[in-house]
Coordinates of C-alpha atoms in Angstrom, one line a residue:
M135 CA -34.5 -20.0 25.1
V136 CA -35.2 -22.5 22.3
T137 CA -32.2 -24.8 22.0
S138 CA -33.5 -27.8 20.0
R139 CA -31.8 -28.6 16.7
H140 CA -33.4 -30.1 13.6
R141 CA -32.0 -31.5 10.4
S142 CA -33.1 -30.4 6.9
P143 CA -33.9 -32.9 4.2
D144 CA -30.4 -32.5 2.7
G145 CA -28.8 -33.5 6.0
R146 CA -27.7 -30.1 7.1
E147 CA -28.4 -29.1 10.6
R148 CA -30.6 -26.1 11.4
I149 CA -30.0 -23.8 14.3
T150 CA -32.3 -21.3 16.0
L151 CA -32.0 -17.6 16.0
D152 CA -31.2 -17.7 19.7
E153 CA -28.2 -20.0 19.1
A154 CA -26.9 -17.7 16.4
E155 CA -27.3 -14.7 18.7
A156 CA -25.4 -16.5 21.5
G157 CA -22.6 -17.4 19.1
L158 CA -22.3 -13.8 18.0
V159 CA -22.1 -12.4 21.5
E160 CA -19.6 -15.1 22.6
Q161 CA -17.3 -14.5 19.6
Y162 CA -17.9 -10.8 19.1
P163 CA -14.3 -9.5 19.5
D164 CA -12.9 -12.3 17.3
L165 CA -15.6 -11.7 14.6
V166 CA -14.9 -8.0 14.6
R167 CA -11.1 -8.6 14.2
L168 CA -11.8 -11.1 11.3
A169 CA -14.0 -8.5 9.5
Y170 CA -11.5 -5.6 10.3
L171 CA -8.5 -7.5 8.7
T172 CA -10.5 -8.9 5.8
L173 CA -12.0 -5.5 4.7
P174 CA -10.0 -3.7 2.0
P175 CA -6.9 -1.7 3.2
T176 CA -8.0 1.3 1.1
L177 CA -10.6 2.2 3.8
S178 CA -9.6 4.6 6.5
R179 CA -9.2 3.1 10.0
H180 CA -12.3 4.9 11.2
R181 CA -14.5 3.5 8.3
K182 CA -13.0 0.0 8.8
V183 CA -13.9 0.0 12.5
L184 CA -17.5 1.0 11.9
T185 CA -17.9 -1.3 8.9
A186 CA -16.4 -4.3 10.8
H187 CA -18.9 -3.8 13.7
G188 CA -21.7 -3.3 11.2
L189 CA -21.0 -6.5 9.3
V190 CA -20.9 -8.5 12.6
Q191 CA -24.1 -6.9 13.9
R192 CA -25.9 -7.6 10.7
A193 CA -24.9 -11.2 10.6
L194 CA -28.0 -12.4 12.3
P195 CA -31.0 -13.1 10.1
G196 CA -34.1 -10.9 10.1
F197 CA -36.5 -10.9 13.0
R198 CA -39.1 -12.9 11.1
Q199 CA -36.7 -15.7 10.3
R200 CA -36.6 -18.0 13.3
K201 CA -34.3 -20.7 11.8
A202 CA -31.1 -20.6 9.9
V203 CA -29.3 -23.2 7.9
P204 CA -25.5 -23.2 8.2
R205 CA -23.7 -23.4 4.9
V206 CA -20.8 -25.4 6.4
P207 CA -21.8 -29.0 7.0
A208 CA -22.0 -29.8 10.7
Q209 CA -19.5 -32.7 10.6
R210 CA -16.7 -30.2 9.5
L211 CA -17.1 -28.0 12.5
G212 CA -15.6 -30.4 15.1
T213 CA -16.5 -29.5 18.6
E214 CA -17.2 -25.8 17.9
R215 CA -20.6 -24.4 18.7
H216 CA -22.8 -24.5 15.6
G217 CA -24.1 -20.9 16.2
S218 CA -20.5 -19.5 16.4
A219 CA -19.5 -21.3 13.2
W220 CA -22.6 -20.1 11.3
V221 CA -22.2 -16.5 12.4
R222 CA -18.5 -16.6 11.5
E223 CA -19.4 -17.7 7.9
R224 CA -22.0 -14.9 7.6
V225 CA -19.4 -12.3 8.7
L226 CA -16.7 -13.7 6.4
R227 CA -19.1 -13.8 3.4
A228 CA -20.1 -10.2 3.9
A229 CA -16.5 -9.0 4.4
L230 CA -15.3 -10.8 1.2
A231 CA -18.2 -9.4 -0.8
Y232 CA -17.7 -5.8 0.4
E233 CA -15.6 -4.8 -2.7
R234 CA -17.5 -6.7 -5.3
R235 CA -19.2 -4.7 -8.0
P236 CA -21.7 -5.7 -10.7
R237 CA -20.4 -5.5 -14.2
W238 CA -22.6 -2.5 -15.0
W239 CA -21.5 -0.6 -11.9
P240 CA -19.4 2.5 -12.7
A241 CA -15.8 2.2 -11.7
S242 CA -15.7 5.8 -10.4
L243 CA -18.3 5.0 -7.7
P244 CA -17.7 3.1 -4.5
P245 CA -19.0 -0.5 -4.4
P246 CA -22.7 -0.9 -3.7
R247 CA -22.3 -2.2 -0.2
A248 CA -20.2 0.9 0.8
L249 CA -23.2 3.1 -0.2
R250 CA -25.7 1.4 2.1
P251 CA -26.5 3.4 5.3
T252 CA -25.6 1.1 8.1
L253 CA -25.3 1.1 11.9
P254 CA -23.4 1.9 14.0
L255 CA -23.1 5.6 13.2
V256 CA -20.7 8.0 14.9
W257 CA -21.0 11.8 14.6
G258 CA -18.3 14.2 15.7
L259 CA -15.7 11.6 16.6
R260 CA -13.1 9.5 14.7
L261 CA -12.4 6.0 15.9
F262 CA -9.3 4.0 15.4
P263 CA -7.4 1.1 17.2
R264 CA -4.4 2.0 19.3
A265 CA -1.1 2.2 17.5
G266 CA 1.1 -0.9 17.8
G267 CA 4.8 -1.3 17.7
R268 CA 7.2 -1.8 14.8
E269 CA 6.3 -5.5 14.5
E270 CA 2.6 -4.9 14.4
I271 CA 2.9 -2.1 11.8
A272 CA 5.1 -4.3 9.6
L273 CA 2.7 -7.2 9.9
G274 CA -0.2 -4.9 9.0
Q275 CA 1.6 -3.5 6.0
A276 CA 2.4 -7.1 4.8
L277 CA -1.2 -8.1 5.2
S278 CA -2.5 -5.0 3.3
G279 CA -0.5 -6.2 0.3
L280 CA -2.4 -9.5 0.2
S281 CA -5.9 -10.3 -1.2
A282 CA -8.9 -10.4 1.1
D283 CA -9.2 -14.2 1.1
V284 CA -5.5 -14.6 2.0
R285 CA -5.9 -12.2 4.9
A286 CA -8.9 -14.1 6.0
A287 CA -7.1 -17.4 5.8
F288 CA -4.2 -16.0 7.8
V289 CA -6.4 -14.7 10.5
L290 CA -8.5 -17.9 10.8
C291 CA -5.4 -20.1 10.9
R292 CA -3.1 -18.0 13.1
A293 CA -5.4 -15.9 15.3
D294 CA -8.4 -18.2 15.6
G295 CA -6.4 -21.4 15.5
L296 CA -8.8 -23.2 13.1
P297 CA -7.5 -26.3 11.3
E298 CA -6.8 -25.9 7.5
T299 CA -9.6 -28.3 6.5
Q300 CA -12.2 -26.2 8.4
V301 CA -10.7 -22.9 7.0
R302 CA -10.9 -24.3 3.5
A303 CA -14.5 -25.3 3.9
L304 CA -15.3 -21.9 5.5
L305 CA -13.7 -20.0 2.6
C306 CA -15.5 -22.1 0.0
A307 CA -18.9 -21.5 1.8
S308 CA -18.1 -17.8 2.1
G309 CA -17.6 -17.3 -1.6
A310 CA -13.8 -17.2 -1.8
R311 CA -12.8 -17.9 -5.4
R312 CA -9.5 -19.6 -4.8
P313 CA -9.4 -21.0 -1.2
D314 CA -6.5 -23.4 -1.9
R315 CA -4.3 -20.6 -3.2
A316 CA -5.3 -18.4 -0.2
L317 CA -4.3 -21.1 2.2
R318 CA -1.0 -21.8 0.4
I319 CA 0.0 -18.1 0.5
A320 CA -1.1 -17.7 4.1
R321 CA 0.9 -20.9 5.0
Q322 CA 4.1 -19.7 3.3
L323 CA 4.6 -16.5 5.2
D324 CA 7.8 -16.0 7.1
A325 CA 8.3 -18.5 9.9
P326 CA 9.3 -15.9 12.6
A327 CA 6.2 -13.9 11.7
V328 CA 4.0 -17.0 11.8
A329 CA 5.3 -17.9 15.3
A330 CA 4.4 -14.4 16.6
A331 CA 1.3 -13.9 14.4
Q332 CA -1.2 -15.1 17.1
T333 CA 0.3 -12.6 19.6
L334 CA 0.6 -9.8 17.1
L335 CA -2.9 -10.2 15.7
R336 CA -4.4 -10.1 19.2
S337 CA -2.5 -6.9 20.0
A338 CA -4.1 -3.4 20.2
E339 CA -3.1 -2.6 16.6
F340 CA -5.8 -5.0 15.2
N341 CA -8.3 -4.8 18.0
A342 CA -11.3 -2.9 16.6
C343 CA -13.2 -3.3 19.9
A344 CA -10.7 -1.3 22.0
V345 CA -10.5 2.0 20.1
Q346 CA -9.3 5.5 20.7
T347 CA -11.4 8.6 19.8
R348 CA -10.4 11.9 18.4
P349 CA -12.6 14.8 17.4
T350 CA -13.3 15.4 13.7
D351 CA -12.2 18.6 12.0
L352 CA -13.9 21.1 14.4
L353 CA -13.2 24.2 12.3
R354 CA -14.5 22.6 9.1
R355 CA -17.6 21.2 10.9
R356 CA -18.3 24.7 12.3
H357 CA -17.9 26.2 8.8
R358 CA -20.3 23.5 7.4
F359 CA -22.9 24.2 10.0
R360 CA -22.7 27.9 9.2
L361 CA -22.8 27.2 5.5
A362 CA -25.8 25.0 5.9
W363 CA -27.7 27.7 7.8
A364 CA -26.7 30.2 5.3
V365 CA -27.9 28.0 2.4
A366 CA -31.2 27.3 4.2
A367 CA -31.7 31.0 4.7
V368 CA -31.0 31.8 1.1
V369 CA -33.3 29.0 -0.1
A370 CA -36.1 30.3 2.1
V371 CA -35.7 33.9 1.0
G372 CA -35.5 32.7 -2.7
A373 CA -38.7 30.7 -2.3
V374 CA -40.5 33.7 -0.8
V375 CA -39.3 36.0 -3.6
L376 CA -40.3 33.5 -6.3
A377 CA -43.7 33.0 -4.7
A378 CA -44.2 36.7 -4.4
T379 CA -43.0 37.8 -7.8
G380 CA -43.9 34.7 -9.9
A381 CA -40.5 34.6 -11.5
P382 CA -40.1 31.9 -14.1
T383 CA -38.3 28.7 -13.0
G384 CA -36.2 26.3 -14.9
Q385 CA -33.4 28.7 -15.8
R386 CA -29.9 27.4 -15.2
P387 CA -28.2 29.1 -12.3
P388 CA -24.8 30.7 -12.9
R389 CA -21.7 28.8 -12.0
P390 CA -20.6 29.5 -8.5
A391 CA -17.4 31.5 -8.1
V392 CA -14.2 29.9 -6.7
G393 CA -14.5 29.9 -2.9
T394 CA -12.0 31.0 -0.3
A395 CA -9.7 28.6 1.4
T396 CA -10.7 26.8 4.6
V397 CA -7.2 27.3 5.9
A398 CA -5.6 30.8 5.9
P399 CA -1.9 31.4 5.5
E400 CA -1.5 32.3 9.1
D401 CA -3.0 28.9 10.1
L402 CA -0.2 27.0 8.4
V403 CA 2.2 25.0 10.6
R404 CA 5.8 26.2 10.3
A405 CA 8.3 23.9 11.9
P406 CA 11.3 25.6 13.6
R407 CA 14.5 25.5 11.4
E408 CA 16.5 23.4 13.8
E409 CA 13.8 21.0 15.0
W410 CA 15.0 18.2 12.7
A411 CA 18.3 18.0 14.7
D412 CA 16.5 17.4 18.0
T413 CA 13.6 15.1 17.3
A414 CA 13.0 11.4 17.2
R415 CA 10.6 11.7 14.2
V416 CA 12.8 12.5 11.2
D417 CA 10.2 12.8 8.4
F418 CA 8.3 15.6 6.6
T419 CA 6.9 16.9 9.9
A420 CA 10.5 18.1 10.7
W421 CA 10.9 20.1 7.5
P422 CA 11.0 23.9 8.1
P423 CA 9.5 26.2 5.5
R424 CA 12.0 27.3 2.9
G425 CA 12.1 29.4 -0.2
G426 CA 12.1 33.1 -1.0
R427 CA 8.3 33.6 -0.8
T428 CA 7.3 31.9 2.5
D429 CA 6.0 35.2 3.7
D430 CA 4.1 36.0 0.5
R431 CA 0.5 36.0 1.8
H432 CA -1.0 36.6 -1.7
L433 CA 0.8 33.5 -3.1
L434 CA -0.1 31.3 -0.2
T435 CA -3.7 32.5 -0.3
R436 CA -4.0 31.6 -4.0
A437 CA -2.4 28.2 -3.4
L438 CA -4.7 27.4 -0.6
A439 CA -7.8 28.7 -2.5
T440 CA -6.9 26.6 -5.6
W441 CA -6.4 23.6 -3.4
T442 CA -9.8 24.1 -1.7
N443 CA -11.7 24.8 -4.9
P444 CA -9.7 24.5 -8.1
S445 CA -10.7 26.9 -10.8
R446 CA -11.5 25.9 -14.3
G447 CA -8.4 25.1 -16.2
T448 CA -6.4 23.9 -13.2
H449 CA -4.4 20.8 -14.1
I450 CA -4.6 18.2 -11.3
T451 CA -2.5 15.0 -11.0
R452 CA -2.5 12.5 -8.2
T453 CA -0.9 9.2 -7.4
P454 CA -3.1 6.1 -7.0
G455 CA -4.9 6.0 -3.7
T456 CA -4.5 9.7 -3.0
F457 CA -7.6 11.8 -2.4
T458 CA -7.8 15.4 -3.5
G459 CA -9.8 16.9 -0.7
P460 CA -9.3 20.4 0.7
P461 CA -6.6 21.4 3.2
P462 CA -7.3 20.2 6.8
P463 CA -6.3 22.2 9.9
G464 CA -2.7 21.5 10.8
T465 CA -1.5 21.7 7.2
Q466 CA 2.3 22.4 7.1
L467 CA 4.2 24.7 4.8
L468 CA 7.3 23.1 3.3
Y469 CA 8.4 25.5 0.5
A470 CA 7.3 28.7 -1.2
G471 CA 9.6 30.1 -3.8
E472 CA 10.4 30.5 -7.5
A473 CA 12.1 28.1 -9.9
D474 CA 12.3 27.7 -13.6
G475 CA 9.8 30.4 -14.4
S476 CA 7.2 29.3 -11.9
A477 CA 6.1 30.0 -8.4
V478 CA 5.9 26.8 -6.4
V479 CA 4.3 26.1 -3.0
I480 CA 4.6 22.7 -1.3
F481 CA 2.4 21.6 1.6
H482 CA 2.2 18.5 3.8
D483 CA -1.0 17.6 5.7
G484 CA 0.3 14.4 7.5
L485 CA -1.0 12.1 4.7
R486 CA -0.3 13.9 1.5
T487 CA 2.2 16.2 -0.1
I488 CA 0.6 18.8 -2.3
R489 CA 2.6 20.9 -4.8
Y490 CA 1.0 24.0 -6.3
T491 CA 2.6 25.6 -9.3
E492 CA 1.7 28.8 -11.2
P493 CA 3.5 30.4 -14.1
L494 CA 5.2 33.7 -13.4
S495 CA 4.2 35.0 -16.8
P496 CA 0.5 35.7 -17.4
G497 CA -1.7 33.5 -19.5
G498 CA -0.9 30.1 -18.0
H499 CA -2.9 27.8 -15.7
A500 CA -2.1 26.6 -12.2
T501 CA -1.1 23.0 -11.5
L502 CA -1.8 20.8 -8.4
A503 CA 0.0 17.6 -7.8
F504 CA -1.1 15.3 -4.9
A505 CA 1.0 12.4 -3.6
R506 CA 0.5 10.1 -0.7
T507 CA 3.5 10.4 1.7
D508 CA 2.4 9.1 5.0
S509 CA 4.6 6.7 7.0
S510 CA 7.7 8.4 5.6
D511 CA 11.1 8.2 7.3
M512 CA 14.6 9.7 7.0
T513 CA 15.1 8.2 3.5
T514 CA 11.6 8.4 1.9
A515 CA 11.3 12.0 3.2
A516 CA 14.7 13.0 2.0
A517 CA 13.7 15.0 -1.1
L518 CA 10.7 16.2 -3.2
V519 CA 10.5 17.3 -6.8
V520 CA 10.1 21.1 -7.1
T521 CA 10.0 21.5 -10.9
R522 CA 10.6 19.6 -14.1
P523 CA 12.5 21.8 -16.5
H524 CA 13.1 20.3 -20.0
G525 CA 13.2 16.6 -19.1
A526 CA 15.0 17.1 -15.8
A527 CA 14.0 17.3 -12.2
R528 CA 14.9 19.9 -9.6
Y529 CA 14.7 18.6 -6.1
L530 CA 14.2 20.2 -2.7
T531 CA 16.3 18.2 -0.2
A532 CA 15.5 17.6 3.4
P533 CA 17.3 19.8 6.0
W534 CA 19.2 16.8 7.3
I535 CA 20.9 16.2 4.0
A536 CA 24.6 17.3 4.3
E537 CA 25.8 16.3 0.8
A538 CA 24.1 15.5 -2.5
Q539 CA 25.7 13.6 -5.4
T540 CA 24.4 12.0 -8.6
R541 CA 25.5 8.7 -10.1
D542 CA 24.6 6.6 -13.1
L543 CA 23.1 3.2 -12.1
L544 CA 24.1 1.7 -15.4
R545 CA 27.8 2.4 -14.7
P546 CA 28.5 1.0 -11.2
D547 CA 32.2 1.6 -11.5
A548 CA 31.9 5.3 -12.3
P549 CA 32.3 7.6 -9.3
A550 CA 29.5 9.8 -8.1
R551 CA 29.5 13.5 -9.2
R552 CA 28.9 16.3 -6.8
L553 CA 25.5 18.1 -7.2
R554 CA 25.2 21.8 -6.6
V555 CA 22.6 22.7 -3.9
S556 CA 21.4 26.1 -2.9
A557 CA 21.3 27.4 0.6
E558 CA 17.5 26.7 0.7
G559 CA 18.2 23.0 -0.3
V560 CA 17.2 23.2 -4.0
T561 CA 19.4 21.2 -6.3
E562 CA 20.4 22.0 -9.9
P563 CA 18.4 20.1 -12.5
V564 CA 19.1 16.4 -12.7
P565 CA 18.2 14.5 -15.9
S566 CA 15.1 12.5 -15.4
P567 CA 15.5 8.9 -16.6
V568 CA 11.8 8.5 -17.1
A569 CA 11.5 11.6 -19.3
A570 CA 14.4 10.4 -21.6
G571 CA 12.3 7.5 -23.0
S572 CA 15.5 5.3 -23.4
C573 CA 17.8 3.5 -21.1
G574 CA 21.2 4.8 -22.1
S575 CA 21.8 6.0 -18.6
W576 CA 19.9 6.1 -15.3
P577 CA 20.8 9.2 -13.1
T578 CA 20.1 8.8 -9.4
L579 CA 20.7 10.9 -6.3
Q580 CA 23.2 9.7 -3.7
L581 CA 22.4 11.6 -0.5
R582 CA 24.4 11.7 2.8
T583 CA 22.8 12.7 6.0
S584 CA 24.2 15.1 8.5
A585 CA 26.3 14.0 11.5
R586 CA 23.8 15.9 13.7
I587 CA 21.3 13.1 13.6
A588 CA 21.8 9.7 15.1
E589 CA 21.2 7.7 12.0
K590 CA 24.0 8.9 9.8
N591 CA 23.5 7.3 6.4
T592 CA 24.2 7.3 2.7
F593 CA 21.5 6.1 0.3
L594 CA 20.1 6.3 -3.2
I595 CA 16.8 7.8 -4.5
T596 CA 15.6 8.1 -8.1
D597 CA 12.8 9.8 -10.0
L598 CA 9.9 7.7 -11.5
G599 CA 7.8 10.7 -12.4
G600 CA 6.0 11.4 -9.2
P601 CA 6.3 14.3 -6.7
A602 CA 8.3 12.1 -4.3
P603 CA 11.3 10.2 -5.5
V604 CA 11.7 6.4 -4.8
H605 CA 14.2 4.9 -2.3
L606 CA 16.4 2.2 -3.7
T607 CA 17.7 -0.7 -1.5
H608 CA 19.5 -4.0 -1.9
T609 CA 19.2 -7.2 0.0
P610 CA 22.4 -9.4 0.0
P611 CA 22.0 -13.2 0.2
P612 CA 21.7 -14.5 3.8
G613 CA 25.0 -15.8 5.1
G614 CA 28.2 -14.4 6.7
D615 CA 27.4 -11.1 8.4
T616 CA 23.8 -11.1 7.0
P617 CA 22.2 -14.2 8.6
T618 CA 18.7 -12.9 8.1
W619 CA 16.7 -11.3 5.3
Q620 CA 17.4 -7.5 5.7
P621 CA 17.4 -4.8 3.0
R622 CA 20.5 -2.6 3.0
E623 CA 21.3 0.7 1.3
A624 CA 22.3 0.2 -2.3
I625 CA 25.8 1.7 -2.1
S626 CA 28.0 -1.3 -1.9
E627 CA 29.8 -2.7 -5.0
A628 CA 27.6 -5.7 -5.1
A629 CA 24.4 -3.6 -4.8
L630 CA 25.5 -1.2 -7.6
R631 CA 26.3 -4.2 -9.9
S632 CA 22.9 -5.7 -9.1
W633 CA 21.1 -2.4 -9.8
S634 CA 23.0 -2.0 -13.1
R635 CA 21.2 -5.1 -14.3
T636 CA 17.8 -4.0 -13.0
A637 CA 17.5 -0.2 -13.5
C638 CA 16.0 -0.3 -17.0
R639 CA 13.0 -2.2 -15.6
L640 CA 12.0 0.6 -13.2
P641 CA 9.7 2.4 -15.7
E642 CA 7.5 -0.7 -15.7
L643 CA 6.6 -0.3 -12.0
P644 CA 3.1 1.1 -11.0
D645 CA 2.7 4.7 -9.9
G646 CA 3.0 5.7 -6.3
V647 CA 6.0 3.5 -5.5
Q648 CA 7.7 4.3 -2.2
T649 CA 10.7 1.8 -2.1
V650 CA 12.2 -0.7 -4.5
N651 CA 14.4 -3.5 -3.3
V652 CA 16.6 -5.8 -5.4
W653 CA 17.5 -9.2 -4.1
D654 CA 19.8 -11.6 -6.0
F655 CA 18.5 -14.7 -4.3
A656 CA 20.2 -17.3 -6.5
D657 CA 23.3 -17.8 -8.7
Q658 CA 22.8 -20.9 -10.8
P659 CA 25.3 -22.8 -13.0
L660 CA 23.8 -23.4 -16.5
P661 CA 23.8 -26.7 -18.4
E662 CA 26.2 -27.4 -21.2
D663 CA 28.9 -25.1 -19.6
G664 CA 26.7 -22.2 -20.5
G665 CA 28.0 -20.0 -17.7
R666 CA 26.0 -18.8 -14.7
A667 CA 22.6 -17.3 -14.3
V668 CA 21.6 -14.7 -11.7
W669 CA 18.0 -14.8 -10.4
S670 CA 16.9 -11.4 -9.0
C671 CA 13.7 -10.5 -7.2
V672 CA 12.6 -6.9 -7.6
R673 CA 10.0 -5.9 -5.0
A674 CA 8.3 -2.5 -5.3
D675 CA 6.2 -1.3 -2.3
T676 CA 3.8 1.6 -2.8
W677 CA 2.8 4.3 -0.3
R678 CA -0.8 2.8 -0.1
G679 CA 0.5 -0.7 0.8
P680 CA 0.2 -3.2 -2.0
G681 CA 3.2 -3.7 -4.2
E682 CA 4.5 -5.8 -7.0
V683 CA 7.2 -8.5 -7.4
T684 CA 9.2 -9.1 -10.6
V685 CA 11.7 -11.9 -11.0
L686 CA 14.5 -11.3 -13.5
L687 CA 16.9 -13.8 -15.1
T688 CA 20.4 -12.6 -16.2
A689 CA 22.5 -15.0 -18.1
P690 CA 25.1 -14.8 -20.9
G691 CA 23.3 -13.2 -23.7
V692 CA 20.2 -12.5 -21.6
A693 CA 20.2 -9.2 -19.8
G694 CA 17.5 -8.9 -17.1
R695 CA 14.7 -10.9 -18.7
V696 CA 11.4 -10.9 -16.9
V697 CA 10.4 -14.4 -16.1
A698 CA 7.8 -13.9 -13.3
R699 CA 5.6 -11.2 -12.1
E700 CA 2.9 -11.1 -9.3
R701 CA 1.0 -8.5 -7.3
A702 CA -0.4 -8.7 -3.8
T703 CA 2.1 -11.3 -2.5
A704 CA 4.4 -11.6 0.4
A705 CA 7.2 -13.0 -1.8
C706 CA 10.6 -11.4 -1.5
S707 CA 9.8 -9.6 1.7
R708 CA 10.6 -10.2 5.3
Y709 CA 7.3 -12.2 5.5
G710 CA 8.2 -14.3 2.4
P711 CA 11.9 -14.7 2.0
Q712 CA 11.6 -18.3 0.8
V713 CA 10.8 -18.2 -2.9
V714 CA 11.2 -20.3 -6.0
A715 CA 11.0 -19.3 -9.7
S716 CA 11.4 -21.0 -13.0
A717 CA 12.1 -20.1 -16.6
R718 CA 12.9 -21.6 -20.0
W719 CA 16.5 -21.1 -21.3
R720 CA 18.0 -22.1 -24.6
A721 CA 21.6 -23.3 -24.8
Q722 CA 23.9 -22.6 -27.7
S723 CA 23.2 -26.2 -28.9
G724 CA 19.6 -25.2 -29.5
H725 CA 18.3 -27.4 -26.7
D726 CA 15.6 -25.9 -24.4
Y727 CA 16.0 -26.3 -20.7
L728 CA 13.7 -25.7 -17.7
L729 CA 15.6 -23.8 -15.1
A730 CA 14.4 -23.4 -11.5
A731 CA 16.0 -21.8 -8.5
G732 CA 15.1 -21.3 -4.9
S733 CA 16.3 -19.0 -2.2
R734 CA 18.7 -20.0 0.5
G735 CA 16.1 -21.9 2.7
V736 CA 15.0 -24.1 -0.2
V737 CA 16.4 -27.7 0.1
G738 CA 14.6 -29.3 -2.9
V739 CA 13.1 -28.2 -6.2
E740 CA 10.5 -30.4 -7.9
V741 CA 8.4 -30.2 -11.0
V742 CA 6.2 -32.9 -12.7
G743 CA 8.6 -35.6 -13.8
A744 CA 11.7 -34.2 -12.1
L745 CA 13.1 -33.8 -8.6
E746 CA 16.4 -32.2 -7.6
E747 CA 17.9 -32.1 -4.1
G748 CA 19.2 -28.6 -3.5
R749 CA 18.2 -25.1 -4.6
F750 CA 18.5 -25.6 -8.4
L751 CA 16.9 -27.6 -11.1
A752 CA 17.9 -27.8 -14.8
V753 CA 16.2 -30.4 -17.1
R754 CA 15.4 -30.6 -20.7
A755 CA 12.1 -28.8 -21.3
A756 CA 9.2 -30.6 -22.9
A757 CA 7.6 -29.2 -26.0
G758 CA 4.3 -28.5 -24.4
G759 CA 5.6 -26.5 -21.4
W760 CA 5.8 -27.6 -17.8
G761 CA 3.7 -27.7 -14.7
Q762 CA 4.0 -25.9 -11.4
V763 CA 7.4 -25.8 -9.8
R764 CA 7.6 -26.2 -6.1
G765 CA 10.3 -25.6 -3.6
R766 CA 10.7 -27.7 -0.4
L767 CA 11.9 -26.2 2.8
A768 CA 14.0 -27.8 5.5
G769 CA 11.1 -27.9 7.9
G770 CA 8.8 -29.5 5.5
G771 CA 7.0 -26.3 4.3
R772 CA 6.7 -24.9 0.8
A773 CA 8.4 -21.9 -0.7
I774 CA 6.4 -19.2 -2.5
E775 CA 6.4 -19.7 -6.2
V776 CA 6.2 -16.4 -8.1
A777 CA 3.8 -16.8 -11.0
R778 CA 5.4 -17.0 -14.4
S779 CA 5.1 -14.0 -16.6
T780 CA 3.6 -13.9 -20.1
E781 CA 6.9 -12.4 -21.3
D782 CA 8.7 -15.6 -20.6

């Protein structure tokens, strides 16, 4: 093996192909984990596993290239092997560039790198890492909401144990656009999570080298093979006929008819009616089929056929990140009945909820609505929208819901009103706040679970226009009986008051939201005896992972003004409970002030030219604006600053 090293004229050290290969083999599991966690979370776990292995295996240069020049200068690598560092940079560069598209590339197509045929290839099996526990899943969801360079920085610092100087150099060499920001966000994740991050990141949840296998859709694969043979036979017969008869070519073939469903009504999964009361998994899988037409084979056949191959005129909607593919085996029937002049069928396939609607009177077109609803629980699987009659929403409640009420979020002191629910779990129409177009009131559902399940609970959900309503929560400030950051159900007096200041901002959230949490993280006295200002952080998490954070400032004469907004951040979550935000405020005297406030763990707030000990800062604002506001923690770290909004 050739092991000699040479230096190029620019002072960078060359390594041989043998050294690079030795570094790849030695660090292979760590390199695969780095690629797996850096790749976009929109990929399926099977595709991420194969792509991560492919990126690592293609990290070596071509066979004709016998020498490689590392992009990271040798003096920055410390005592680490040069081959290992060089291969790590190649893997990270490829993972960060996976989603990049040329400007002329169509947005509807996958990125160019995703279209390249690569090895390894797996046929007939699905690969995915072993499922971890609650901590691993929570860490995975938090990382999925961050950008690729932040995820890479977190893995390099916490799992691989690299110093920050080396991580910064590696990110710069790998094409990361903002390495300092990536390191700052990765450094500011929650302290308990950071302490356990090395153990969690090395667990089976993120180990793409120790995977489980499952067969693919066997029935669908069998149908495809049969269809392929049938098509081949038809093409062969057609070619023979054309050759024998000399029929003219170039004529446009007729449009194929709508095909039959790949799943028949008798193949649908039907959960027993009382299964929800005796299962540890309280989600959509425990829903029994309900409605007056669950045995209507013709209706179910039309719904499945339209889902498989929608006819012309079918109106299709979907939430972001939801695919509209045909029904897989194991599809579950949740509802089939009539409501508001339409026949409605609702399915669940483990990842999505699909609602099929057809008018009872002739002449109309069918409608399909797709929504991602995986990782649901007792609260996020508590109801689904059946129909939307005249600006209202009619819900189908879960079988474990014992009582349904409605309350107005804008009137926290008003009592909840009882809501009529049929024996099948369908509610009377509830006015939709989104359809109203104004914010004079905000109707929500207050649901109470049955005493037959262990987690008896009362909680709020609201309609934001999708098939699945949104779960509303509230986080009280740490202290007293809440020493840690922990969202609670939004039914207390403090929670309802907080939501009354926040509800009118809900229509600004992105589509596909699963939960929205409000956290009043600071209550600040205003200068010139101007009263008090409440700082609220509104975090919306979507079903697909990434969410959005909005900071609101409520002061005398200022009702819930947006002062900061940021996406793909850990701020205001269990992995980022230490935050700081700033805004401009004008006193009655006409003087402008810079206000800044931090959460409970912040011990100092500083801005260029000013420093305050404690959680709050209030100084006269300069005419030209102000620089970055920083929050100092007791342990010496920095709080996450939520980026200021253009609305401020």
